[in-house]
Coordinates of N, CA, C and O in Angstrom, one line a residue:
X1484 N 15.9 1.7 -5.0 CA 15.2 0.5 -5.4 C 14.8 0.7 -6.9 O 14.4 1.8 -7.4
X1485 N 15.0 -0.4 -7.4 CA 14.3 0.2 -9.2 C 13.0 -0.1 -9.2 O 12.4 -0.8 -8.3
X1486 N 12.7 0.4 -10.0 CA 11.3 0.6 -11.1 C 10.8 -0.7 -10.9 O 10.0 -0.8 -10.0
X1487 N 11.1 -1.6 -11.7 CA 10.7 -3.1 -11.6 C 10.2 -3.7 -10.4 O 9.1 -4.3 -10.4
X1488 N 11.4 -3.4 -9.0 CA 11.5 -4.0 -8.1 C 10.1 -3.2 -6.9 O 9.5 -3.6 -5.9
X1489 N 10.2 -2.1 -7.6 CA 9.0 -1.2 -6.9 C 7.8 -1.6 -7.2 O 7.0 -1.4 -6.3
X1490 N 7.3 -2.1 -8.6 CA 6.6 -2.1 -9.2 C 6.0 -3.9 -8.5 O 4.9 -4.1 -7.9
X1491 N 7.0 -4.7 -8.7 CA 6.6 -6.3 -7.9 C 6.3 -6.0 -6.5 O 5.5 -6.7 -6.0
X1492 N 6.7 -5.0 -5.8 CA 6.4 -4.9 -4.2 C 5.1 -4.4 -4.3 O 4.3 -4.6 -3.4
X1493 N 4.7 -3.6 -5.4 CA 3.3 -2.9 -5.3 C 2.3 -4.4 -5.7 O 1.7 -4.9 -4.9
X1494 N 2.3 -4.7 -6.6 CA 1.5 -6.3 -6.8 C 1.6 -7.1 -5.5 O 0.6 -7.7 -5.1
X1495 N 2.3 -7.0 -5.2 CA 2.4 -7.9 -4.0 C 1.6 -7.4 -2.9 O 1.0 -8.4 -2.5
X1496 N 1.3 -6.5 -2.4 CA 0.5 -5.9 -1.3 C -0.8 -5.7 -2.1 O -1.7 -5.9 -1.4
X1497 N -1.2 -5.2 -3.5 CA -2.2 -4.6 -3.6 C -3.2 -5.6 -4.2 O -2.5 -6.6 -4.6
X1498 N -4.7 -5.7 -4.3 CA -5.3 -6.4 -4.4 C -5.6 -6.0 -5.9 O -5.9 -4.8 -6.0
X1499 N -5.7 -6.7 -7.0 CA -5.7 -6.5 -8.3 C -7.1 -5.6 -8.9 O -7.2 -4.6 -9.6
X1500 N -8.1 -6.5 -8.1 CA -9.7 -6.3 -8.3 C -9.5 -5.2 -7.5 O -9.0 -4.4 -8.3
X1501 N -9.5 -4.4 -6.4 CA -10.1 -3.0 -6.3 C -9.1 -2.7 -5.6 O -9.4 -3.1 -4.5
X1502 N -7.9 -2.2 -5.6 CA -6.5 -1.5 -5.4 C -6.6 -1.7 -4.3 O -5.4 -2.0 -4.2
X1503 N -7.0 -1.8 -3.3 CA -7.0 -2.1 -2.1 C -5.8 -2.5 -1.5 O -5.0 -2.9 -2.3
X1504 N -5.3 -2.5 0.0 CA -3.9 -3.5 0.3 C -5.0 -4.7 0.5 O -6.0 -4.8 1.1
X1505 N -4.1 -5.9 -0.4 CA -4.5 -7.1 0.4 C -4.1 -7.9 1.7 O -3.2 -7.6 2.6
X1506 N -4.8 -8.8 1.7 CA -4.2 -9.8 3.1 C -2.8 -9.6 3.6 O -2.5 -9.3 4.7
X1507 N -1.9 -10.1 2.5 CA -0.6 -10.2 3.0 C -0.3 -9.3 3.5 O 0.4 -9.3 4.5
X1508 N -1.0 -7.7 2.6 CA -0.5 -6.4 3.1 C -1.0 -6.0 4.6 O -0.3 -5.5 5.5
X1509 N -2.4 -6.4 4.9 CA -2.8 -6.2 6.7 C -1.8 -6.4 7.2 O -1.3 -5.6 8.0
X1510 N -1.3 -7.5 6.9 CA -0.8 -8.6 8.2 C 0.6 -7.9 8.3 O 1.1 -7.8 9.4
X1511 N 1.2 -7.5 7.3 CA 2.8 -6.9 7.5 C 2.4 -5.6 8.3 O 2.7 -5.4 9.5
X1512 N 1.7 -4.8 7.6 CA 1.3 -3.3 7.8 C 0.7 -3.1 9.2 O 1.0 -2.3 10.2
X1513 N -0.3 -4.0 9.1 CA -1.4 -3.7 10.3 C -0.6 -4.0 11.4 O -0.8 -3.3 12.4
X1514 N 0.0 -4.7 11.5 CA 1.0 -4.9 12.9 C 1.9 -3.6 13.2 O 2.3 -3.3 14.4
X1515 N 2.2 -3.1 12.3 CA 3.1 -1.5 12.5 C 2.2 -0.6 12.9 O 2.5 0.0 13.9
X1516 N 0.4 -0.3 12.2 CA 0.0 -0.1 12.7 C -0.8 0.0 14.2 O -1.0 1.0 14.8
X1517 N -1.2 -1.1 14.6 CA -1.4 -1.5 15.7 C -0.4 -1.3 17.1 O -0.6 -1.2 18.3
X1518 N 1.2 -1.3 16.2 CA 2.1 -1.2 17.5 C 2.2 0.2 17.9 O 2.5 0.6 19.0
X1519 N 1.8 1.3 16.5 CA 2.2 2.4 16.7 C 1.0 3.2 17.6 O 1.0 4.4 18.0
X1520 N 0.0 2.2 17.8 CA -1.1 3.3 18.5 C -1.2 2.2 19.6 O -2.2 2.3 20.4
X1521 N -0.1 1.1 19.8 CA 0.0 0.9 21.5 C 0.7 1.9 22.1 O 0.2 2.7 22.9
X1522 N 2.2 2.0 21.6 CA 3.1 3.3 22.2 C 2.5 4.6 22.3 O 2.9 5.5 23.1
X1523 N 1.7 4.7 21.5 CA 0.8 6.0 22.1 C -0.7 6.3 23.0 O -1.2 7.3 23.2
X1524 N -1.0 4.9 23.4 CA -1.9 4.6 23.8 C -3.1 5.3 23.5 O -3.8 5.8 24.3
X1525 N -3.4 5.2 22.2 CA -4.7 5.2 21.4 C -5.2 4.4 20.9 O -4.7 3.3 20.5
X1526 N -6.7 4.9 20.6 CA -8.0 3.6 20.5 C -7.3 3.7 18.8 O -6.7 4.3 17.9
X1527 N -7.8 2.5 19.2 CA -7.6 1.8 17.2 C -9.2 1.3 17.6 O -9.7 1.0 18.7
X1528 N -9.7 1.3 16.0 CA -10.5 0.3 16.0 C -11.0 -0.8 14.8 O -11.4 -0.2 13.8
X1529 N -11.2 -1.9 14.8 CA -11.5 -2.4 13.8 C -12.6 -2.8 13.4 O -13.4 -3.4 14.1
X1530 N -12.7 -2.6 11.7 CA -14.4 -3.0 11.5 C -14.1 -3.9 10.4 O -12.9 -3.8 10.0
X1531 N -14.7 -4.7 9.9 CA -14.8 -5.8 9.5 C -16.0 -6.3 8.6 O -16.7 -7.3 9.2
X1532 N -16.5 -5.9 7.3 CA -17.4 -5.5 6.7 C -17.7 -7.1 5.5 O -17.0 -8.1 5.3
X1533 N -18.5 -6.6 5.1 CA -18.8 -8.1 4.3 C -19.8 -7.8 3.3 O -20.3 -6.7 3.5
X1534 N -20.2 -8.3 2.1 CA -20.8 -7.8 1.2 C -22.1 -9.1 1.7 O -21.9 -10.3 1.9
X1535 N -23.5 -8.3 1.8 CA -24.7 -9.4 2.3 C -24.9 -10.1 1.1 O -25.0 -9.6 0.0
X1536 N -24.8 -11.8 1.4 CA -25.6 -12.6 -0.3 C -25.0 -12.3 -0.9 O -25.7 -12.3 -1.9
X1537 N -23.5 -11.8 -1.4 CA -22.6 -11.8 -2.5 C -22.2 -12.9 -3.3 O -21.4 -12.9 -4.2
X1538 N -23.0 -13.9 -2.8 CA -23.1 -15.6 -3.9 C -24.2 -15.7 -4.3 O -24.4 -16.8 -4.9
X1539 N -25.2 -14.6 -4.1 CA -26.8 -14.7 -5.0 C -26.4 -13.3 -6.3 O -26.9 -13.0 -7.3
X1540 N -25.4 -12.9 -5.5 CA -25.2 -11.5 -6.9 C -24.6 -12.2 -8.0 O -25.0 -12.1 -9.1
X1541 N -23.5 -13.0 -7.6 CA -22.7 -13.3 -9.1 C -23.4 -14.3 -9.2 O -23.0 -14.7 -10.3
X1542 N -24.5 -15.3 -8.8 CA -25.3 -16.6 -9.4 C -26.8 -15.6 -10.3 O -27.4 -16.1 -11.2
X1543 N -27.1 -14.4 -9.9 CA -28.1 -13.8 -10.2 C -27.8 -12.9 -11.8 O -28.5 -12.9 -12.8
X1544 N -26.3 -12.1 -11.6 CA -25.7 -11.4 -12.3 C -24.3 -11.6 -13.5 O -23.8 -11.2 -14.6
X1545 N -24.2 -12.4 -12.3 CA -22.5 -12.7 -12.8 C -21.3 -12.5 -12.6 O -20.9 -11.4 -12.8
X1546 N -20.3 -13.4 -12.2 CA -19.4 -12.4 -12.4 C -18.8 -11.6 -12.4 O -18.4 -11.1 -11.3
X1547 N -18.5 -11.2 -13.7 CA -17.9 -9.6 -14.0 C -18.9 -8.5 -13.3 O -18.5 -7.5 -12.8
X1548 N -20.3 -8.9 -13.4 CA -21.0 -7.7 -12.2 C -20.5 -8.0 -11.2 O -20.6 -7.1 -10.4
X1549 N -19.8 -9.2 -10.5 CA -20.3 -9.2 -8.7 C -18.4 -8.5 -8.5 O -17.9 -8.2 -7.4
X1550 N -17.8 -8.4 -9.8 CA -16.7 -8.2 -9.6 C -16.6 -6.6 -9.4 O -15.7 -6.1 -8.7
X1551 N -17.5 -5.7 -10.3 CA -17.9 -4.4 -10.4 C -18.5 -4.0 -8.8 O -18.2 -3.0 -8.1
X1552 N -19.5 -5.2 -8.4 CA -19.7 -4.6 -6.8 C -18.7 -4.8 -5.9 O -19.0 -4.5 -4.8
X1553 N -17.6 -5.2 -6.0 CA -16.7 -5.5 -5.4 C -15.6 -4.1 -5.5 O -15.1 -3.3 -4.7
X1554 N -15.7 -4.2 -6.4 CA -14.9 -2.5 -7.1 C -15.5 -1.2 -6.3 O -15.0 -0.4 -5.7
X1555 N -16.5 -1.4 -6.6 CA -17.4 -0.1 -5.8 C -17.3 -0.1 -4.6 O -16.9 1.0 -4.1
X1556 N -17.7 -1.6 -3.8 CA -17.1 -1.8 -2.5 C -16.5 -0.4 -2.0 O -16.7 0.6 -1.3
X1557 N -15.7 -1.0 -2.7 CA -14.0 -0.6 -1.9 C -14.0 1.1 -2.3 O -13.4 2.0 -1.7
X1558 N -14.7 1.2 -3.4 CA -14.4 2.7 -3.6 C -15.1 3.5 -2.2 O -14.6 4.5 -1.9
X1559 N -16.1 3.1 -1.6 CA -17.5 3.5 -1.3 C -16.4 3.5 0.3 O -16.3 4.5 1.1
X1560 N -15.8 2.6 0.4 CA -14.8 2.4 1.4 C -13.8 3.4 1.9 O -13.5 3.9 3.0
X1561 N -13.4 3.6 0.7 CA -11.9 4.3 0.5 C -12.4 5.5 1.0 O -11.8 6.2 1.8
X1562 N -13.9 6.1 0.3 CA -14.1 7.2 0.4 C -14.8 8.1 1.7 O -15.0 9.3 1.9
X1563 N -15.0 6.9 2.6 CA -15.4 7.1 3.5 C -14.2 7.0 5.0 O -14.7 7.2 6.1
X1564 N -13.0 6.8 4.9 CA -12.3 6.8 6.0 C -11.3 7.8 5.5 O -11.5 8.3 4.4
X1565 N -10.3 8.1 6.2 CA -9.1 9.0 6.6 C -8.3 8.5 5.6 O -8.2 7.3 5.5
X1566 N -7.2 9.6 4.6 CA -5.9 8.6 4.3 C -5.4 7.6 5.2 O -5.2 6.4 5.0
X1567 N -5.1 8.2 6.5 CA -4.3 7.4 7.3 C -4.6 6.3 8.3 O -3.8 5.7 9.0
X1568 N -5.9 6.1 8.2 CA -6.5 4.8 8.0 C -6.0 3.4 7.2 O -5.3 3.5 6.2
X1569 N -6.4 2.4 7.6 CA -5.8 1.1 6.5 C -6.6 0.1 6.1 O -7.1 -0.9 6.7
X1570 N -6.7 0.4 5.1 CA -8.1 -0.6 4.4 C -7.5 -1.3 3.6 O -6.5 -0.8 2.9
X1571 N -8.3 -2.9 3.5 CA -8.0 -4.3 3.1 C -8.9 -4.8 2.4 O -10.0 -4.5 2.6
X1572 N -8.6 -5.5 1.6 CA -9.6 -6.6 0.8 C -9.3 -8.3 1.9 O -8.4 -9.0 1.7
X1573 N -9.9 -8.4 2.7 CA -9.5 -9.7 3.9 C -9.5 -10.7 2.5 O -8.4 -11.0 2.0
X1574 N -10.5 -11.0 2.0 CA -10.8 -12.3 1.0 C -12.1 -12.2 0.6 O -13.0 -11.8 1.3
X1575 N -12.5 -12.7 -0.8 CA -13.7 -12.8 -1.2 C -14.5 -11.3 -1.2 O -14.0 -10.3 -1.8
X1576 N -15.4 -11.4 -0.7 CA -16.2 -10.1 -0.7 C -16.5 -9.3 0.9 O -17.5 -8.7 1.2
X1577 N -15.0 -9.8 2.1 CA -14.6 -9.4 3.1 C -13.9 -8.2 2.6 O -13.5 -8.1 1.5
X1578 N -13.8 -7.2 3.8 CA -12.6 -6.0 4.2 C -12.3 -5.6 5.2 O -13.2 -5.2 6.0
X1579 N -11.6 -5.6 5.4 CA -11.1 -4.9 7.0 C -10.8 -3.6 6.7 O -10.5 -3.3 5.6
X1580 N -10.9 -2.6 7.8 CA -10.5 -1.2 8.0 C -10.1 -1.3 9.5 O -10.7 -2.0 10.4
X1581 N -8.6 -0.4 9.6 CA -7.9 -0.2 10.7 C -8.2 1.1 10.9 O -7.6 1.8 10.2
X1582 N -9.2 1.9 12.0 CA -9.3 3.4 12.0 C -8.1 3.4 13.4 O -7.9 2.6 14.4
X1583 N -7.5 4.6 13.0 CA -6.9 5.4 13.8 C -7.1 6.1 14.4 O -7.5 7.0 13.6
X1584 N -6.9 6.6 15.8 CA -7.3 7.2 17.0 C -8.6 7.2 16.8 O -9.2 8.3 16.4
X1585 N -9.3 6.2 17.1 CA -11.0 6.1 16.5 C -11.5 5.5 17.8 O -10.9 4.5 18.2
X1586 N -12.3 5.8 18.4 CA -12.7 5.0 19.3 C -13.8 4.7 18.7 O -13.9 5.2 17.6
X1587 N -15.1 3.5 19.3 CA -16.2 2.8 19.1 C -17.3 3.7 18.1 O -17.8 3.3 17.1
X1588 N -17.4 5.0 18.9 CA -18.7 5.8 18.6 C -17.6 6.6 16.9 O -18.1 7.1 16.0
X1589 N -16.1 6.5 17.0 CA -16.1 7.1 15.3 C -16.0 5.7 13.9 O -15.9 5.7 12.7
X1590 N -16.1 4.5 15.4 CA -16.1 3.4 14.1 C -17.7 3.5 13.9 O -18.0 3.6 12.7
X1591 N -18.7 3.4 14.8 CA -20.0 3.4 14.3 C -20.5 4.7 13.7 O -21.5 4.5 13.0
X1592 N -20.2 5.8 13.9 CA -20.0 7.1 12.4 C -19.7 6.8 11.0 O -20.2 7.4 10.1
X1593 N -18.7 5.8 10.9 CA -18.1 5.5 9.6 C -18.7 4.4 9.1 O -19.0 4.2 8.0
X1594 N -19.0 3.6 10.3 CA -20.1 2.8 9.6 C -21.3 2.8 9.1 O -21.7 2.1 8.2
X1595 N -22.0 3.8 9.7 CA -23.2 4.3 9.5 C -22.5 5.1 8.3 O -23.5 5.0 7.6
X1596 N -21.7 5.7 7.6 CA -21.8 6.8 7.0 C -21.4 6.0 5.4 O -21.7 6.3 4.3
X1597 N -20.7 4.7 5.7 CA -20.5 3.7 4.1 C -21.7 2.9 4.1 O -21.9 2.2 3.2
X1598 N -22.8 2.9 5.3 CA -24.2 1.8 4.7 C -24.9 3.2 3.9 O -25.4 3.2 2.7
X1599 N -24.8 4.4 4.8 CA -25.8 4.9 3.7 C -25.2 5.6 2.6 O -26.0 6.4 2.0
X1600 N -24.0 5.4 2.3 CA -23.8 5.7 0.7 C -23.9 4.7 -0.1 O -23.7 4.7 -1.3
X1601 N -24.4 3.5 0.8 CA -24.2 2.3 0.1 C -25.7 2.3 -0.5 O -26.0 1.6 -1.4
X1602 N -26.7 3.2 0.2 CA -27.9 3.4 -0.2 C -28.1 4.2 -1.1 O -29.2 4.3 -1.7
X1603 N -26.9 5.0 -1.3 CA -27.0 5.8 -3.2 C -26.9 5.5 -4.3 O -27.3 6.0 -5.4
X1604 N -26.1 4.1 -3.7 CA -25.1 3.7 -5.1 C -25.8 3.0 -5.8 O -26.4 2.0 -5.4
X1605 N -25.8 3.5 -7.4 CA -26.2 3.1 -8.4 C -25.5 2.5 -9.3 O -24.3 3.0 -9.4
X1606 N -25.8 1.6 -10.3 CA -25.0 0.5 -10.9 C -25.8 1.0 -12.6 O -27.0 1.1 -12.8
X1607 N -24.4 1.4 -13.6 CA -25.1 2.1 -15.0 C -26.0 0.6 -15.1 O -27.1 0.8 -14.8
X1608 N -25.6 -0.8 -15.5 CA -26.0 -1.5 -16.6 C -27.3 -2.4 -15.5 O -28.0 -3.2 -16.1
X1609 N -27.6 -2.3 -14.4 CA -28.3 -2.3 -13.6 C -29.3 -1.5 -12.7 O -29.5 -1.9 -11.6
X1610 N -29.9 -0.6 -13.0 CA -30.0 0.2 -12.2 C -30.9 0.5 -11.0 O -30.9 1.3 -10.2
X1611 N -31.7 -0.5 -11.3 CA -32.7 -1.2 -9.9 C -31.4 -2.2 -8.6 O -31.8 -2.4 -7.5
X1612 N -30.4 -2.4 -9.2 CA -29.8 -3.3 -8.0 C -29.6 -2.5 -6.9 O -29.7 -1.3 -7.1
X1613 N -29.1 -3.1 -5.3 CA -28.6 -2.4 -5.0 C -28.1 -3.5 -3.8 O -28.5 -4.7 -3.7
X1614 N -27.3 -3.1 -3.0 CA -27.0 -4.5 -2.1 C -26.8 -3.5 -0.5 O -26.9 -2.3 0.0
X1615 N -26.7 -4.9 0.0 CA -26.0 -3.9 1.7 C -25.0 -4.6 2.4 O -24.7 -5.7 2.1
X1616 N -24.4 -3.9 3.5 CA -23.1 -5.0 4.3 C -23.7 -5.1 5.2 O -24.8 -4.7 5.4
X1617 N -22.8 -5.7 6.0 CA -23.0 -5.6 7.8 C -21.4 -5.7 8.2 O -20.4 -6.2 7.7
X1618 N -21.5 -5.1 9.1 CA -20.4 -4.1 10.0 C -19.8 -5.1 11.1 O -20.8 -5.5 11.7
X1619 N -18.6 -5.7 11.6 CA -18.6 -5.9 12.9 C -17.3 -4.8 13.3 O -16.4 -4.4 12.6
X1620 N -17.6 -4.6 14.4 CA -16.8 -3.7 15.3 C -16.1 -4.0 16.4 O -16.6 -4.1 17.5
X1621 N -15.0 -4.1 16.2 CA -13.9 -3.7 18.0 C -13.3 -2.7 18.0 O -13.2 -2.2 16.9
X1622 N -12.7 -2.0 19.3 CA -12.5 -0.7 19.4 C -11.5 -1.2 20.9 O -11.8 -2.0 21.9
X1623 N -10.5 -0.6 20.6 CA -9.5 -0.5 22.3 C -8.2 0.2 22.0 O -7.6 0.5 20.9
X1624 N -8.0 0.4 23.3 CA -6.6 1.1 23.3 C -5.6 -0.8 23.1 O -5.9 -1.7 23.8
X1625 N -4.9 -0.8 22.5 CA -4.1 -2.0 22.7 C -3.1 -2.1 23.5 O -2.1 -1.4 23.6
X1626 N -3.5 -3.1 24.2 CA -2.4 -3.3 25.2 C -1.2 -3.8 24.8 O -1.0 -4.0 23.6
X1627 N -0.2 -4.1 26.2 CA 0.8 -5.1 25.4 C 0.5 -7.0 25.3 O 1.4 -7.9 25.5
X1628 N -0.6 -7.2 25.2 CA -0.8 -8.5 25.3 C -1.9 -8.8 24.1 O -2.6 -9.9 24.1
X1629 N -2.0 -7.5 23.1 CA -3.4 -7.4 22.2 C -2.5 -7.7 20.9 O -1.6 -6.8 21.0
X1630 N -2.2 -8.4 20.0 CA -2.4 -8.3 18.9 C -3.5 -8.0 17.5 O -4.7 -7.8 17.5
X1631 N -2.3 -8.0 16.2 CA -3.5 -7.7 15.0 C -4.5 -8.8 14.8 O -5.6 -8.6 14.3
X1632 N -4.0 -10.0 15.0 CA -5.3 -11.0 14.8 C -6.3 -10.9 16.2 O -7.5 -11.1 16.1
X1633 N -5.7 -10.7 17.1 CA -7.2 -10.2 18.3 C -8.2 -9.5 18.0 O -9.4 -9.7 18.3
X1634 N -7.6 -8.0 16.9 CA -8.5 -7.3 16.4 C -9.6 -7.4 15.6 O -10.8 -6.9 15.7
X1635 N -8.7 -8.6 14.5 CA -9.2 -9.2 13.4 C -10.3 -10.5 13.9 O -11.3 -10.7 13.2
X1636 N -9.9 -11.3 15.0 CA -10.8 -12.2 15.6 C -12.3 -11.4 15.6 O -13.4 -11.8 15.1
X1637 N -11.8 -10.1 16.6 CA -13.1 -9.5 17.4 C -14.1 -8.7 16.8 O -15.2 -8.2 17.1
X1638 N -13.5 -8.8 15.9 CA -14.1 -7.7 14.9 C -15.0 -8.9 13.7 O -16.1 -8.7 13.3
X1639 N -14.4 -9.7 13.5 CA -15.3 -10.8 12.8 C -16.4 -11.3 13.6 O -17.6 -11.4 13.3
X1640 N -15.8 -11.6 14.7 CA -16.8 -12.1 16.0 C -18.1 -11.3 15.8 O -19.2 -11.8 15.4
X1641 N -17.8 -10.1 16.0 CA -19.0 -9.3 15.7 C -19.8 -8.8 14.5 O -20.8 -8.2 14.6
X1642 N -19.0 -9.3 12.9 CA -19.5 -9.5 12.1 C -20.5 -10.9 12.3 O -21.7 -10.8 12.7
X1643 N -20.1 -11.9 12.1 CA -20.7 -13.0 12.6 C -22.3 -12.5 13.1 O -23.3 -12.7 12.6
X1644 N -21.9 -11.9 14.3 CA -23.1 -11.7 15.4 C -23.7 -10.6 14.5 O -24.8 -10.4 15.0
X1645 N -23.6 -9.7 13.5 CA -24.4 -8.9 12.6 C -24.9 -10.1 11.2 O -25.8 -9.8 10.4
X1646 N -24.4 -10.9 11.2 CA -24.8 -11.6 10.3 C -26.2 -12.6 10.8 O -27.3 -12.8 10.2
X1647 N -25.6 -13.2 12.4 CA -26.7 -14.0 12.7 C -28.3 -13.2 12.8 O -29.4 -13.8 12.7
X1648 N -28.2 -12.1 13.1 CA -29.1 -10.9 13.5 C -30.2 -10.4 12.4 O -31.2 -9.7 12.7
X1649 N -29.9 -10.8 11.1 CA -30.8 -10.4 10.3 C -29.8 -9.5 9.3 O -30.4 -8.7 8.6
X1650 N -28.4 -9.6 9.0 CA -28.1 -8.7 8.6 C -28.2 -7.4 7.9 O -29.4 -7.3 8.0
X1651 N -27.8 -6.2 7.1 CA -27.5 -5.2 7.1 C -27.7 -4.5 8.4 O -28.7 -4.0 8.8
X1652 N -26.4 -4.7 9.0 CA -26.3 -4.0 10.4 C -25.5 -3.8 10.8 O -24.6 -4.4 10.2
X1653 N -24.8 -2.9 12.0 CA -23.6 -2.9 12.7 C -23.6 -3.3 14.1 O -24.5 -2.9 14.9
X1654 N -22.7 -4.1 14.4 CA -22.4 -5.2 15.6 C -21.2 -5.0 16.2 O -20.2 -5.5 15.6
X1655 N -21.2 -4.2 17.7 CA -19.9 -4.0 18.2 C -19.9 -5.3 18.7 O -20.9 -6.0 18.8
X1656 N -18.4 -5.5 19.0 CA -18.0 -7.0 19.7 C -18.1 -6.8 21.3 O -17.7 -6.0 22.0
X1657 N -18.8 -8.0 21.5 CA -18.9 -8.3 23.3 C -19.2 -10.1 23.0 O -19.8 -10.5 22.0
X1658 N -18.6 -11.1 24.0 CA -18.7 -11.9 24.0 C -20.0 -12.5 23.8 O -20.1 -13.7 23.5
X1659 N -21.5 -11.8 24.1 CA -21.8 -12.7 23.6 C -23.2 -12.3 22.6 O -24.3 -12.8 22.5
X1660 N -22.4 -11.3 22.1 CA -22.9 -10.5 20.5 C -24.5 -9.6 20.9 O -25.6 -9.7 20.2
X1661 N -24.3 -8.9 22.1 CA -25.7 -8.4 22.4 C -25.6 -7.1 21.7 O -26.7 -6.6 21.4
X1662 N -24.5 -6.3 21.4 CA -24.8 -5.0 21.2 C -24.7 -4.6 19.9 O -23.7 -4.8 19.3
X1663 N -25.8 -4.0 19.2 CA -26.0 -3.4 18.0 C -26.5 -2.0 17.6 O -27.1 -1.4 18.4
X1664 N -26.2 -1.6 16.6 CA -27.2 -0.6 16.0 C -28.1 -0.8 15.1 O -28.8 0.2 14.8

């Protein structure tokens, strides 16, 4: 493959603002991943994270700041799961992460372990700011009748339900959003 042609495939999957794979990229990817931990019948799990009030940061800051938390985001992200994990920019100041052989209790480890770095992080040209997410969580072995948007549903479902709750929190998915940390 050339240079060029390698080079348009990487734009195309990666998300410009914080290298991330984007959307398009989930949806090709995450389905390989998802199929490859049905045939082995391992927990996948998905979390589904959200930046809290990320439309009072850029009306407060601006911008190019709310684009900087956006960047950190993802670093704070990145630095907290496995290479072989698959993390996304969904849209806006959304992300998805696909953990691998992860059940519930190592997505709520990883969750707990990106809120409180998220409680370190300091901003040079700011340095009183500081923001928080909220978490939703699903977690299953996938069957043959589970797809990647089930995950992606369930997992928002329970962001939702961490949002309605008071957010900065984490919210496994259950129909009818009781369970938290």
């Amino acid at each position: 493959m050339s240079e060029t042609l390698l080079e348009a495939e990487k734009h195309a999957s990666t998300d410009a603002l914080t290298g991330l794979q984007n959307r398009r990229s989930l949806l090709k990817n995450g389905r390989h991943f998802l199929n490859k931990h049905r045939r082995r019948k391992e927990h996948l799990t998905a979390l589904f994270l959200d930046i809290d009030y990320f439309k009072a940061i850029n009306d407060t800051y601006g911008h190019p700041f709310g684009d900087e938390v956006l960047r950190r985001f993802a670093d704070v992200i990145r630095s907290s799961i496995r290479p072989s994990d698959f993390c996304s920019r969904y849209g806006g100041e959304e992300f998805l992460v696909l953990l691998g052989q992860a059940d519930a209790a190592a997505g709520e480890e990883i969750s707990k372990r990106i809120m409180e770095k998220l409680c370190h992080l300091r901003f040079e040209e700011n340095k009183c700011f500081s923001f928080t997410t909220s978490i939703g969580v699903f977690s299953a072995i996938p069957t043959e009748e589970d797809t990647l948007e089930d995950f992606i549903e369930r997992s928002d479902h329970a962001l939702y339900c961490a949002k309605h709750k008071g957010r900065n929190r984490i919210c496994f998915y259950s129909p009818d959003c009781s369970t938290e940390t």
